């Protein structure tokens, strides 16, 4: 007599939106955007697809909720050092986003989509408000506030995205950073020095550079330019 495979028991208690979003973030962290499927989510939560759709709507809506949850938490966290100047506060916001994307590799793409598609959404509004207030405090003329805040946000997203997994990247293993930088430096070293003098000059710098410090250098350059708008 054959035995039937037992199906996972359905959960009896009602799922909250927060539980579904938390499970979605765990799946995204583990496997990127492709890992967030209805099947994977229903198995993790021991529920049916109807219960998920009822609470969070479509997959895109769920991704937006996951993005909002992570970004809101990152921006609400207390910085290691209290901000004393507008520049400090901007660096604090920038590093909060940098670290959030480093921890959640799927976030860069979703955050960019939020900024582009939903300029009225809580993620976009929250980031622009935090940065925009400091732009004004820097003495930037009000007529240039939008351009100045946009330049900062665009730099932050562009810079941190370079350190994140891109949707559609089929590689399953993240390269070892030291090996990757070493291989890059070796390849640059092999370029003809008469044709690529600059690349030869920075070979030693790429081997030893710190991504976070490089990111902050870019912020400093943008801020220096903004203060000259006054």
C-alpha positions as a printed NumPy array, in Angstrom:
array([[  0.   ,   0.   ,   0.   ],
       [  1.538,   3.269,  -1.084],
       [  1.79 ,   6.195,   1.31 ],
       [  0.829,   9.666,   0.249],
       [  3.234,  12.537,   0.585],
       [  1.955,  14.836,   3.266],
       [  1.38 ,  18.4  ,   2.176],
       [  2.694,  21.222,   4.328],
       [  0.113,  22.221,   6.88 ],
       [ -1.627,  25.474,   6.172],
       [ -1.281,  28.115,   8.825],
       [ -4.444,  28.782,  10.784],
       [ -3.734,  32.314,  11.985],
       [ -4.256,  35.28 ,   9.706],
       [ -1.08 ,  36.581,   8.091],
       [ -0.271,  40.241,   8.511],
       [  1.105,  42.443,   5.758],
       [  4.28 ,  42.878,   7.816],
       [  4.847,  39.095,   7.98 ],
       [  4.49 ,  38.754,   4.225],
       [  6.865,  41.663,   3.544],
       [  9.412,  40.261,   6.003],
       [  9.297,  36.859,   4.273],
       [  9.667,  38.556,   0.886],
       [ 12.766,  40.442,   2.067],
       [ 14.298,  37.175,   3.31 ],
       [ 13.744,  35.549,  -0.094],
       [ 15.149,  38.575,  -1.917],
       [ 18.227,  38.666,   0.309],
       [ 18.844,  34.974,  -0.269],
       [ 18.398,  34.851,  -4.025],
       [ 17.676,  38.231,  -5.558],
       [ 14.604,  39.294,  -7.495],
       [ 14.149,  35.954,  -9.249],
       [ 13.803,  34.198,  -5.875],
       [ 10.625,  36.064,  -5.006],
       [  7.943,  33.878,  -6.563],
       [  4.412,  33.141,  -5.411],
       [  5.324,  29.508,  -4.908],
       [  8.375,  30.279,  -2.786],
       [  6.424,  32.762,  -0.7  ],
       [  3.445,  30.467,  -0.118],
       [  5.762,  27.623,   0.892],
       [  7.699,  29.815,   3.306],
       [  4.519,  31.146,   4.895],
       [  2.533,  27.869,   4.685],
       [ -0.414,  29.63 ,   3.102],
       [ -2.221,  30.004,  -0.204],
       [ -1.615,  32.584,  -2.901],
       [ -5.018,  34.147,  -2.264],
       [ -4.036,  35.178,   1.269],
       [ -0.911,  36.889,  -0.063],
       [ -2.664,  38.743,  -2.876],
       [ -5.337,  39.887,  -0.456],
       [ -2.777,  41.46 ,   1.89 ],
       [ -0.173,  42.896,  -0.483],
       [ -1.615,  42.876,  -3.996],
       [  0.658,  42.201,  -6.958],
       [  4.315,  41.179,  -6.967],
       [  5.361,  44.72 ,  -7.937],
       [  3.372,  46.119,  -5.037],
       [  5.071,  43.656,  -2.709],
       [  8.503,  44.672,  -4.039],
       [  7.619,  48.311,  -3.434],
       [  6.603,  47.476,   0.141],
       [  9.845,  45.569,   0.713],
       [ 11.846,  48.52 ,  -0.635],
       [  9.962,  50.989,   1.54 ],
       [ 10.452,  48.809,   4.629],
       [ 14.215,  48.508,   4.173],
       [ 14.811,  52.156,   3.231],
       [ 12.605,  53.508,   6.028],
       [ 14.483,  51.408,   8.587],
       [ 17.858,  52.5  ,   7.19 ],
       [ 17.   ,  56.185,   7.332],
       [ 15.498,  55.876,  10.819],
       [ 18.582,  54.225,  12.313],
       [ 20.707,  56.391,  14.581],
       [ 24.102,  57.19 ,  12.971],
       [ 27.285,  56.232,  14.787],
       [ 28.212,  59.915,  15.032],
       [ 25.597,  62.628,  15.479],
       [ 25.371,  65.048,  12.552],
       [ 26.692,  68.475,  13.508],
       [ 26.533,  70.168,  10.105],
       [ 24.423,  69.905,   6.936],
       [ 27.341,  68.087,   5.296],
       [ 27.376,  65.551,   8.146],
       [ 23.652,  64.898,   7.782],
       [ 23.951,  64.374,   4.025],
       [ 26.835,  61.953,   4.567],
       [ 24.751,  60.148,   7.19 ],
       [ 21.832,  59.669,   4.787],
       [ 24.165,  58.652,   1.966],
       [ 25.949,  56.053,   4.11 ],
       [ 22.638,  54.692,   5.393],
       [ 21.594,  54.003,   1.799],
       [ 25.058,  52.696,   0.897],
       [ 25.014,  50.207,   3.768],
       [ 21.403,  49.157,   3.117],
       [ 22.202,  48.318,  -0.497],
       [ 25.378,  46.511,   0.529],
       [ 23.263,  44.351,   2.843],
       [ 20.323,  43.908,   0.451],
       [ 21.812,  43.395,  -3.017],
       [ 18.421,  43.533,  -4.762],
       [ 17.643,  46.981,  -3.353],
       [ 19.574,  49.155,  -5.807],
       [ 17.38 ,  48.295,  -8.781],
       [ 14.136,  48.61 ,  -6.841],
       [ 15.178,  51.89 ,  -5.239],
       [ 16.025,  53.384,  -8.619],
       [ 12.652,  52.259,  -9.98 ],
       [ 10.909,  53.891,  -7.022],
       [ 12.685,  57.191,  -7.672],
       [ 11.862,  57.098, -11.395],
       [  8.34 ,  55.671, -11.322],
       [  7.008,  57.006,  -8.048],
       [  8.371,  60.475,  -7.323],
       [  5.263,  60.911,  -5.154],
       [  5.891,  57.712,  -3.162],
       [  7.123,  57.579,   0.454],
       [ 10.597,  56.308,  -0.504],
       [ 11.336,  59.135,  -2.948],
       [  9.732,  61.793,  -0.774],
       [ 11.572,  60.58 ,   2.339],
       [ 15.001,  60.633,   0.69 ],
       [ 14.502,  63.986,  -1.017],
       [ 13.148,  65.6  ,   2.167],
       [ 16.113,  64.466,   4.276],
       [ 18.657,  65.611,   1.714],
       [ 16.771,  68.679,   0.502],
       [ 16.59 ,  70.293,   3.934],
       [ 20.366,  70.144,   4.167],
       [ 20.8  ,  71.569,   0.67 ],
       [ 18.957,  74.655,   1.861],
       [ 21.06 ,  74.782,   5.025],
       [ 24.204,  74.757,   2.881],
       [ 23.169,  78.107,   1.448],
       [ 22.201,  76.848,  -2.004],
       [ 19.796,  79.375,  -3.617],
       [ 16.186,  78.142,  -3.489],
       [ 15.919,  78.3  ,  -7.28 ],
       [ 18.587,  75.549,  -7.417],
       [ 17.261,  73.305,  -4.612],
       [ 15.668,  70.713,  -6.875],
       [ 18.685,  70.444,  -9.171],
       [ 21.078,  70.275,  -6.211],
       [ 19.093,  67.61 ,  -4.334],
       [ 18.627,  65.621,  -7.549],
       [ 22.358,  65.704,  -8.261],
       [ 23.077,  64.289,  -4.811],
       [ 20.41 ,  61.576,  -5.044],
       [ 21.537,  60.567,  -8.536],
       [ 25.163,  60.35 ,  -7.419],
       [ 24.253,  58.265,  -4.373],
       [ 22.147,  55.786,  -6.338],
       [ 24.622,  55.547,  -9.188],
       [ 27.596,  55.012,  -6.914],
       [ 26.017,  52.432,  -4.622],
       [ 24.531,  50.514,  -7.552],
       [ 28.033,  49.62 ,  -8.688],
       [ 28.434,  47.548,  -5.535],
       [ 25.116,  45.713,  -5.867],
       [ 23.868,  42.726,  -7.815],
       [ 22.091,  43.816, -10.996],
       [ 18.772,  42.215, -11.912],
       [ 19.405,  39.821, -14.763],
       [ 22.918,  38.914, -13.587],
       [ 22.896,  35.124, -13.818],
       [ 26.107,  34.558, -11.859],
       [ 25.488,  32.714,  -8.609],
       [ 28.766,  33.425,  -6.846],
       [ 29.979,  36.862,  -5.879],
       [ 33.649,  37.308,  -6.913],
       [ 36.263,  37.615,  -4.191],
       [ 36.933,  41.35 ,  -3.952],
       [ 40.711,  41.116,  -3.562],
       [ 41.032,  38.668,  -6.453],
       [ 38.766,  40.763,  -8.667],
       [ 40.664,  43.992,  -7.987],
       [ 43.974,  42.212,  -8.414],
       [ 42.934,  40.814, -11.788],
       [ 41.688,  44.235, -12.868],
       [ 44.935,  45.9  , -11.823],
       [ 46.942,  43.266, -13.712],
       [ 44.865,  43.822, -16.851],
       [ 45.37 ,  47.584, -16.621],
       [ 49.094,  47.1  , -16.071],
       [ 49.298,  45.196, -19.342],
       [ 47.884,  48.122, -21.321],
       [ 50.344,  50.091, -23.432],
       [ 51.588,  52.894, -21.118],
       [ 51.98 ,  55.352, -23.971],
       [ 48.287,  54.93 , -24.853],
       [ 46.916,  54.66 , -21.295],
       [ 49.136,  56.747, -18.985],
       [ 46.29 ,  57.521, -16.586],
       [ 45.313,  53.852, -16.172],
       [ 48.93 ,  52.998, -15.358],
       [ 49.101,  55.834, -12.822],
       [ 46.134,  54.499, -10.8  ],
       [ 46.933,  50.773, -10.899],
       [ 48.202,  50.804,  -7.316],
       [ 45.201,  52.772,  -6.107],
       [ 42.586,  50.314,  -7.364],
       [ 44.182,  47.433,  -5.469],
       [ 43.944,  49.19 ,  -2.098],
       [ 40.925,  51.474,  -2.396],
       [ 38.027,  51.326,   0.066],
       [ 34.563,  51.476,  -1.541],
       [ 33.023,  53.385,   1.364],
       [ 35.798,  55.99 ,   1.438],
       [ 35.626,  56.358,  -2.327],
       [ 31.87 ,  56.898,  -2.02 ],
       [ 32.367,  59.608,   0.612],
       [ 34.983,  61.309,  -1.566],
       [ 32.367,  61.612,  -4.285],
       [ 29.881,  63.089,  -1.809],
       [ 32.501,  65.647,  -0.742],
       [ 33.131,  66.644,  -4.36 ],
       [ 29.4  ,  67.114,  -5.036],
       [ 28.937,  69.098,  -1.815],
       [ 31.883,  71.353,  -2.642],
       [ 30.284,  72.113,  -5.988],
       [ 26.889,  72.822,  -4.404],
       [ 28.32 ,  75.333,  -1.944],
       [ 29.637,  77.342,  -4.908],
       [ 26.104,  77.846,  -6.229],
       [ 25.379,  80.413,  -3.506]])
